[in-house]
């Protein structure tokens, strides 16, 4: 497995999370002059996006993230996004958080599968970061944080060989291999089967630097072409006009990683009926792992500085529902198969003397927004994760 995969996985999943949250927040926003105190406004949406992006691109956090290391387990990575999604006034209950994570993971899995070249995973990441910059275009401080991450990606990954990118791609596919969750957008576009597996196209542009299939050339021992033979192919292939830009600014050409929720349509997930692989993997994750304690200790160091301040006066925060109605959300929580559920990981980081100070030094003290006065009606859900740190 590649030790350079984690930053790409984190940033791309984070980008998909921001796409979904932005779409749902826009759908539920009410003009400020007409909104009641328990309703979202566009001001609230911008505040949530700014808070989450500022936390996601915190300099100290990314310095730790970019150090060569193995991928987190699925449960540990899910804990990171639980924490990240609640880094603002927004609150998601367990069913909505499950749905959010399902959409994130399946979208990025599809993008990895479709990448023409392993190196194009970097272009997918740049597409996500380009879109994130649009979200915070009026916040220069946060924009600078994203640009710094851009430069770090360029410095770290542009020099890697094609073989190293192939290893990164294989590491990502191993991470996603047993995840087959049905998503309505993919089902409607007929790019996903009813069992949750993706349908890969046999036509379209070939990878940059390669030729359209259909010709066999034969060379002699001196390297001179002596014969040609043509053959027919099942697909319709085209040669790309140019390579996508791997610089800070430029045309990425590749569209994978752009916001598929920019077109208004419902966002739903359905659990695949075929889940034997997921069930077996869930049992495997329950088995004792001698490295689990060390992994969680490192995770605690990464997350320790992201302190969510307790709202004053018993207030909580704005609640966001990723389902159409509260009844759908409650039903999803009750019917979700056990093998698809993610148990919250509680990390106790306060028992050792000086532990909190150490964690604070790693990430620094981040200012996390508190709900405004009168916002208690906007949500009551706060994951147990918050109490464990």
Short mmCIF file of C-alpha atoms in Angstrom, two decimals:
data_model
loop_
_atom_site.label_atom_id
_atom_site.label_comp_id
_atom_site.label_asym_id
_atom_site.label_seq_id
_atom_site.Cartn_x
_atom_site.Cartn_y
_atom_site.Cartn_z
CA UNK A 1 0.00 0.00 0.00
CA UNK A 2 1.11 3.55 -0.69
CA UNK A 3 2.00 5.80 2.24
CA UNK A 4 1.03 8.86 0.16
CA UNK A 5 -2.67 8.05 -0.25
CA UNK A 6 -4.23 9.57 2.89
CA UNK A 7 -4.10 13.28 1.87
CA UNK A 8 -5.78 12.54 -1.47
CA UNK A 9 -8.47 10.42 0.17
CA UNK A 10 -9.16 13.03 2.85
CA UNK A 11 -9.31 16.03 0.48
CA UNK A 12 -11.48 14.34 -2.15
CA UNK A 13 -13.97 12.94 0.36
CA UNK A 14 -14.01 16.34 2.06
CA UNK A 15 -14.74 18.01 -1.26
CA UNK A 16 -17.69 15.67 -1.89
CA UNK A 17 -18.97 16.37 1.63
CA UNK A 18 -18.92 20.12 0.94
CA UNK A 19 -20.78 19.65 -2.37
CA UNK A 20 -23.57 17.76 -0.60
CA UNK A 21 -23.84 20.13 2.35
CA UNK A 22 -23.93 23.16 0.07
CA UNK A 23 -26.70 21.60 -2.03
CA UNK A 24 -28.81 20.68 0.99
CA UNK A 25 -28.25 24.01 2.73
CA UNK A 26 -29.27 25.90 -0.39
CA UNK A 27 -32.38 23.73 -0.73
CA UNK A 28 -33.43 24.50 2.86
CA UNK A 29 -32.42 28.18 2.95
CA UNK A 30 -35.06 30.87 3.47
CA UNK A 31 -34.53 34.58 2.63
CA UNK A 32 -33.19 36.23 5.77
CA UNK A 33 -36.02 38.77 6.03
CA UNK A 34 -38.62 35.96 5.90
CA UNK A 35 -36.83 33.32 8.00
CA UNK A 36 -37.93 32.34 11.47
CA UNK A 37 -35.27 31.76 14.09
CA UNK A 38 -35.48 27.97 13.51
CA UNK A 39 -34.89 28.21 9.73
CA UNK A 40 -31.73 28.34 7.66
CA UNK A 41 -30.68 31.48 5.78
CA UNK A 42 -28.02 32.02 3.15
CA UNK A 43 -25.93 33.76 5.81
CA UNK A 44 -26.07 30.58 7.90
CA UNK A 45 -25.05 28.50 4.87
CA UNK A 46 -21.98 30.63 4.19
CA UNK A 47 -21.04 30.53 7.85
CA UNK A 48 -21.24 26.74 7.94
CA UNK A 49 -19.19 26.34 4.75
CA UNK A 50 -16.54 28.80 5.96
CA UNK A 51 -16.25 27.12 9.38
CA UNK A 52 -15.93 23.60 7.95
CA UNK A 53 -13.45 24.61 5.24
CA UNK A 54 -11.32 26.58 7.71
CA UNK A 55 -11.18 23.52 9.97
CA UNK A 56 -10.51 21.13 7.10
CA UNK A 57 -7.56 23.19 5.83
CA UNK A 58 -6.04 24.01 9.19
CA UNK A 59 -2.28 24.25 8.67
CA UNK A 60 -1.21 22.11 11.64
CA UNK A 61 -3.74 19.42 10.82
CA UNK A 62 -2.59 19.18 7.20
CA UNK A 63 1.06 19.05 8.23
CA UNK A 64 0.27 15.86 10.15
CA UNK A 65 -1.92 14.55 7.35
CA UNK A 66 0.77 14.91 4.68
CA UNK A 67 3.32 12.87 6.61
CA UNK A 68 3.80 9.44 4.94
CA UNK A 69 1.50 6.97 6.70
CA UNK A 70 -0.95 4.15 6.11
CA UNK A 71 -4.63 4.81 5.54
CA UNK A 72 -6.92 4.96 8.55
CA UNK A 73 -9.45 2.19 9.00
CA UNK A 74 -12.94 2.95 7.69
CA UNK A 75 -14.23 3.56 11.21
CA UNK A 76 -11.41 5.92 12.10
CA UNK A 77 -11.82 7.91 8.88
CA UNK A 78 -15.56 8.15 9.46
CA UNK A 79 -14.79 9.61 12.91
CA UNK A 80 -12.73 12.35 11.26
CA UNK A 81 -15.68 13.40 9.08
CA UNK A 82 -18.12 13.24 11.99
CA UNK A 83 -15.87 15.71 13.71
CA UNK A 84 -15.43 17.86 10.63
CA UNK A 85 -19.13 18.04 9.77
CA UNK A 86 -19.87 19.35 13.27
CA UNK A 87 -17.19 22.03 13.24
CA UNK A 88 -19.84 24.73 12.86
CA UNK A 89 -23.36 25.60 14.00
CA UNK A 90 -24.76 22.74 11.90
CA UNK A 91 -25.85 19.47 13.53
CA UNK A 92 -26.57 16.14 11.82
CA UNK A 93 -28.13 13.16 13.52
CA UNK A 94 -26.83 9.63 12.94
CA UNK A 95 -29.05 8.80 9.93
CA UNK A 96 -28.18 11.98 8.06
CA UNK A 97 -24.48 11.54 8.84
CA UNK A 98 -24.64 7.95 7.55
CA UNK A 99 -26.26 9.17 4.35
CA UNK A 100 -23.73 11.95 3.93
CA UNK A 101 -20.81 9.54 4.30
CA UNK A 102 -22.40 7.05 1.88
CA UNK A 103 -22.73 9.72 -0.80
CA UNK A 104 -19.17 10.95 -0.25
CA UNK A 105 -17.54 7.55 -0.49
CA UNK A 106 -19.48 6.25 -3.48
CA UNK A 107 -18.92 9.44 -5.48
CA UNK A 108 -15.16 9.36 -4.98
CA UNK A 109 -15.00 5.62 -5.60
CA UNK A 110 -16.66 6.19 -8.99
CA UNK A 111 -14.18 8.96 -9.81
CA UNK A 112 -11.21 6.73 -8.98
CA UNK A 113 -12.61 3.95 -11.17
CA UNK A 114 -13.07 6.32 -14.11
CA UNK A 115 -9.66 8.01 -13.97
CA UNK A 116 -8.04 7.48 -17.41
CA UNK A 117 -4.56 7.41 -15.83
CA UNK A 118 -3.57 6.86 -12.19
CA UNK A 119 -1.93 10.32 -12.24
CA UNK A 120 -5.31 11.87 -13.06
CA UNK A 121 -6.37 11.26 -9.44
CA UNK A 122 -4.41 14.44 -8.75
CA UNK A 123 -6.55 16.32 -11.30
CA UNK A 124 -9.67 15.04 -9.54
CA UNK A 125 -8.27 16.45 -6.30
CA UNK A 126 -7.56 19.79 -7.98
CA UNK A 127 -11.15 19.92 -9.27
CA UNK A 128 -12.40 19.52 -5.71
CA UNK A 129 -10.09 22.24 -4.44
CA UNK A 130 -11.05 24.61 -7.29
CA UNK A 131 -14.71 24.23 -6.29
CA UNK A 132 -13.90 24.69 -2.59
CA UNK A 133 -12.17 27.98 -3.45
CA UNK A 134 -15.40 29.15 -5.08
CA UNK A 135 -17.27 28.43 -1.85
CA UNK A 136 -15.02 30.77 0.13
CA UNK A 137 -14.13 33.32 -2.57
CA UNK A 138 -15.13 36.19 -0.24
CA UNK A 139 -12.97 34.94 2.66
CA UNK A 140 -9.33 35.76 1.83
CA UNK A 141 -7.88 34.16 4.96
CA UNK A 142 -9.49 30.77 4.30
CA UNK A 143 -8.73 31.07 0.59
CA UNK A 144 -5.05 31.40 1.43
CA UNK A 145 -5.26 28.18 3.50
CA UNK A 146 -6.63 26.31 0.47
CA UNK A 147 -3.95 27.76 -1.81
CA UNK A 148 -1.26 26.60 0.61
CA UNK A 149 -2.70 23.09 0.43
CA UNK A 150 -2.66 23.36 -3.37
CA UNK A 151 1.04 24.19 -3.30
CA UNK A 152 1.73 21.35 -0.88
CA UNK A 153 -0.05 18.90 -3.20
CA UNK A 154 1.96 20.13 -6.17
CA UNK A 155 5.26 19.84 -4.29
CA UNK A 156 4.42 16.38 -2.93
CA UNK A 157 2.78 14.67 -5.90
CA UNK A 158 3.95 16.27 -9.16
CA UNK A 159 7.34 14.58 -8.82
CA UNK A 160 5.93 11.07 -8.26
CA UNK A 161 6.35 8.46 -10.99
CA UNK A 162 3.47 6.79 -12.84
CA UNK A 163 4.20 3.62 -10.89
CA UNK A 164 3.78 5.42 -7.58
CA UNK A 165 0.44 6.85 -8.74
CA UNK A 166 -0.64 3.36 -9.78
CA UNK A 167 0.11 2.18 -6.24
CA UNK A 168 -1.94 5.09 -4.85
CA UNK A 169 -4.86 4.14 -7.10
CA UNK A 170 -4.67 0.50 -6.04
CA UNK A 171 -4.60 1.54 -2.38
CA UNK A 172 -7.77 3.62 -2.88
CA UNK A 173 -9.54 0.79 -4.71
CA UNK A 174 -8.67 -1.64 -1.91
CA UNK A 175 -10.16 0.83 0.58
CA UNK A 176 -13.41 1.06 -1.43
CA UNK A 177 -13.64 -2.51 -2.74
CA UNK A 178 -16.42 -3.79 -0.46
CA UNK A 179 -18.56 -0.65 -0.53
CA UNK A 180 -21.54 -1.12 -2.87
CA UNK A 181 -24.16 1.39 -1.72
CA UNK A 182 -26.80 2.39 -4.24
CA UNK A 183 -27.10 6.11 -4.97
CA UNK A 184 -30.12 7.47 -6.82
CA UNK A 185 -28.11 9.86 -9.02
CA UNK A 186 -25.94 7.01 -10.29
CA UNK A 187 -28.93 4.70 -10.72
CA UNK A 188 -30.83 7.32 -12.74
CA UNK A 189 -27.80 7.94 -14.95
CA UNK A 190 -27.46 4.15 -15.40
CA UNK A 191 -23.86 4.15 -14.24
CA UNK A 192 -24.67 1.91 -11.27
CA UNK A 193 -26.43 -1.44 -11.21
CA UNK A 194 -29.14 -2.40 -8.74
CA UNK A 195 -26.55 -4.31 -6.70
CA UNK A 196 -24.54 -1.13 -6.17
CA UNK A 197 -21.71 -1.99 -8.56
CA UNK A 198 -20.64 0.60 -11.12
CA UNK A 199 -20.93 0.25 -14.89
CA UNK A 200 -17.71 1.33 -16.55
CA UNK A 201 -17.89 2.82 -20.08
CA UNK A 202 -16.13 1.20 -23.03
CA UNK A 203 -16.04 4.43 -25.09
CA UNK A 204 -14.74 7.94 -24.71
CA UNK A 205 -11.35 9.68 -24.58
CA UNK A 206 -8.26 7.54 -24.15
CA UNK A 207 -5.64 8.49 -21.54
CA UNK A 208 -3.38 11.39 -22.44
CA UNK A 209 -0.23 10.19 -24.19
CA UNK A 210 -1.87 7.06 -25.63
CA UNK A 211 -3.34 6.32 -29.04
CA UNK A 212 -6.84 5.28 -30.03
CA UNK A 213 -6.94 1.45 -30.23
CA UNK A 214 -7.40 -0.17 -33.62
CA UNK A 215 -3.88 -0.39 -35.06
CA UNK A 216 -1.11 -2.98 -34.60
CA UNK A 217 2.40 -2.00 -35.70
CA UNK A 218 5.16 -4.56 -36.09
CA UNK A 219 8.85 -3.59 -35.89
CA UNK A 220 11.99 -5.48 -36.81
CA UNK A 221 15.05 -5.92 -34.60
CA UNK A 222 16.39 -2.53 -35.73
CA UNK A 223 13.26 -0.73 -34.58
CA UNK A 224 11.97 -0.09 -38.09
CA UNK A 225 8.24 -0.52 -38.69
CA UNK A 226 7.72 -3.30 -41.21
CA UNK A 227 4.01 -4.06 -41.04
CA UNK A 228 0.66 -2.66 -39.95
CA UNK A 229 -2.63 -4.36 -39.21
CA UNK A 230 -5.94 -2.79 -38.27
CA UNK A 231 -8.71 -4.25 -36.13
CA UNK A 232 -12.18 -3.12 -35.08
CA UNK A 233 -13.01 -2.16 -31.48
CA UNK A 234 -16.24 -2.37 -29.53
CA UNK A 235 -16.05 1.23 -28.34
CA UNK A 236 -15.86 4.67 -29.88
CA UNK A 237 -12.59 6.21 -28.72
CA UNK A 238 -11.28 9.73 -29.16
CA UNK A 239 -7.91 11.37 -28.52
CA UNK A 240 -7.95 14.10 -25.83
CA UNK A 241 -7.07 17.54 -27.20
CA UNK A 242 -4.72 18.45 -24.34
CA UNK A 243 -3.55 17.37 -20.93
CA UNK A 244 -5.13 18.84 -17.81
CA UNK A 245 -3.16 21.44 -15.88
CA UNK A 246 -1.31 20.29 -12.76
CA UNK A 247 -0.56 23.88 -11.72
CA UNK A 248 -2.20 26.12 -9.12
CA UNK A 249 -4.42 27.68 -11.78
CA UNK A 250 -5.41 26.20 -15.12
CA UNK A 251 -7.86 24.09 -17.09
CA UNK A 252 -8.04 20.62 -15.57
CA UNK A 253 -9.77 19.28 -18.74
CA UNK A 254 -10.91 16.23 -16.75
CA UNK A 255 -14.41 16.76 -15.32
CA UNK A 256 -14.22 14.07 -12.63
CA UNK A 257 -14.39 15.67 -9.20
CA UNK A 258 -16.55 18.61 -10.22
CA UNK A 259 -19.84 19.28 -8.42
CA UNK A 260 -22.48 16.87 -9.68
CA UNK A 261 -25.07 18.41 -7.33
CA UNK A 262 -24.98 21.79 -9.07
CA UNK A 263 -27.93 20.57 -11.15
CA UNK A 264 -31.04 20.48 -8.97
CA UNK A 265 -32.17 16.93 -8.42
CA UNK A 266 -32.93 14.78 -5.37
CA UNK A 267 -30.05 13.28 -3.45
CA UNK A 268 -30.94 9.87 -2.06
CA UNK A 269 -29.18 6.67 -1.10
CA UNK A 270 -30.52 3.13 -1.01
CA UNK A 271 -28.79 0.27 0.72
CA UNK A 272 -27.89 -2.52 -1.63
CA UNK A 273 -29.72 -5.76 -1.04
CA UNK A 274 -26.50 -7.68 -1.61
CA UNK A 275 -24.38 -7.03 1.44
CA UNK A 276 -22.61 -10.27 2.28
CA UNK A 277 -19.23 -8.74 1.63
CA UNK A 278 -20.06 -5.76 3.82
CA UNK A 279 -21.27 -8.02 6.59
CA UNK A 280 -18.10 -10.07 6.51
CA UNK A 281 -16.01 -6.92 6.55
CA UNK A 282 -17.97 -5.57 9.51
CA UNK A 283 -17.20 -8.74 11.44
CA UNK A 284 -13.57 -8.42 10.43
CA UNK A 285 -13.45 -4.84 11.76
CA UNK A 286 -14.82 -6.02 15.12
CA UNK A 287 -11.95 -8.47 15.55
CA UNK A 288 -9.20 -7.27 17.91
CA UNK A 289 -6.50 -5.33 16.13
CA UNK A 290 -3.16 -4.88 17.91
CA UNK A 291 -2.60 -1.65 15.97
CA UNK A 292 -6.00 -0.16 16.83
CA UNK A 293 -4.83 1.52 20.04
CA UNK A 294 -1.92 3.21 18.28
CA UNK A 295 -4.17 4.28 15.40
CA UNK A 296 -6.69 5.85 17.75
CA UNK A 297 -3.92 7.57 19.70
CA UNK A 298 -2.68 9.16 16.49
CA UNK A 299 -6.24 10.07 15.53
CA UNK A 300 -6.64 11.74 18.90
CA UNK A 301 -3.52 13.80 18.24
CA UNK A 302 -4.94 14.92 14.93
CA UNK A 303 -8.38 15.79 16.27
CA UNK A 304 -7.51 16.99 19.73
CA UNK A 305 -7.32 20.65 18.80
CA UNK A 306 -10.68 20.74 17.05
CA UNK A 307 -12.60 21.60 20.19
CA UNK A 308 -16.30 22.27 19.71
CA UNK A 309 -17.26 24.84 22.30
CA UNK A 310 -20.36 24.05 24.31
CA UNK A 311 -23.14 26.51 23.42
CA UNK A 312 -24.15 28.81 26.23
CA UNK A 313 -27.53 28.60 27.87
CA UNK A 314 -28.29 25.06 26.76
CA UNK A 315 -28.49 26.06 23.09
CA UNK A 316 -27.33 23.62 20.44
CA UNK A 317 -27.24 24.53 16.77
CA UNK A 318 -28.90 24.42 13.38
CA UNK A 319 -30.06 20.95 12.42
CA UNK A 320 -29.60 19.81 8.82
CA UNK A 321 -31.65 16.92 7.48
CA UNK A 322 -30.30 15.17 4.38
CA UNK A 323 -33.66 13.48 3.87
CA UNK A 324 -36.84 15.04 2.47
CA UNK A 325 -38.74 14.73 5.75
CA UNK A 326 -37.98 13.90 9.38
CA UNK A 327 -40.02 10.71 8.97
CA UNK A 328 -37.73 9.51 6.18
CA UNK A 329 -34.69 10.25 8.31
CA UNK A 330 -36.11 8.33 11.27
CA UNK A 331 -37.07 5.40 9.06
CA UNK A 332 -33.57 5.29 7.53
CA UNK A 333 -32.02 5.16 10.98
CA UNK A 334 -34.25 2.25 12.01
CA UNK A 335 -33.85 0.19 8.83
CA UNK A 336 -30.14 0.66 8.14
CA UNK A 337 -28.43 -2.76 8.18
CA UNK A 338 -26.01 -3.30 11.04
CA UNK A 339 -23.13 -3.96 8.65
CA UNK A 340 -23.49 -0.49 7.18
CA UNK A 341 -23.59 1.30 10.52
CA UNK A 342 -20.58 3.16 11.82
CA UNK A 343 -20.17 3.09 15.57
CA UNK A 344 -18.94 6.31 17.07
CA UNK A 345 -15.38 6.10 18.38
CA UNK A 346 -14.84 7.84 21.71
CA UNK A 347 -11.27 8.97 22.26
CA UNK A 348 -10.31 9.75 25.84
CA UNK A 349 -7.49 12.26 25.66
CA UNK A 350 -7.72 13.92 29.07
CA UNK A 351 -6.49 11.33 31.55
CA UNK A 352 -2.76 11.70 30.97
CA UNK A 353 -1.19 14.83 32.53
CA UNK A 354 -0.40 17.38 29.88
CA UNK A 355 -2.17 15.40 27.16
CA UNK A 356 -4.55 18.23 26.27
CA UNK A 357 -1.68 20.67 26.00
CA UNK A 358 0.13 18.30 23.64
CA UNK A 359 -2.92 17.98 21.41
CA UNK A 360 -3.42 21.72 21.37
CA UNK A 361 0.16 22.25 20.25
CA UNK A 362 -0.32 19.89 17.31
CA UNK A 363 -3.38 21.58 15.89
CA UNK A 364 -3.57 24.89 17.69
CA UNK A 365 -6.75 26.21 19.19
CA UNK A 366 -9.32 26.66 16.45
CA UNK A 367 -12.19 29.05 16.90
CA UNK A 368 -15.34 27.07 16.24
CA UNK A 369 -18.55 28.97 15.74
CA UNK A 370 -21.22 28.95 18.42
CA UNK A 371 -24.92 28.94 17.56
CA UNK A 372 -26.47 32.36 17.56
CA UNK A 373 -28.99 33.27 20.28
CA UNK A 374 -32.37 31.68 19.75
CA UNK A 375 -31.11 28.86 17.55
CA UNK A 376 -31.97 26.00 19.93
CA UNK A 377 -34.90 24.91 17.78
CA UNK A 378 -32.59 24.27 14.84
CA UNK A 379 -31.16 21.08 16.20
CA UNK A 380 -30.54 18.84 19.17
CA UNK A 381 -28.27 16.18 17.73
CA UNK A 382 -24.63 16.15 18.79
CA UNK A 383 -22.65 13.00 18.21
CA UNK A 384 -21.21 11.24 21.22
CA UNK A 385 -17.85 11.77 19.57
CA UNK A 386 -17.86 15.35 20.80
CA UNK A 387 -18.12 14.24 24.40
CA UNK A 388 -15.20 11.85 24.05
CA UNK A 389 -12.61 14.46 23.16
#
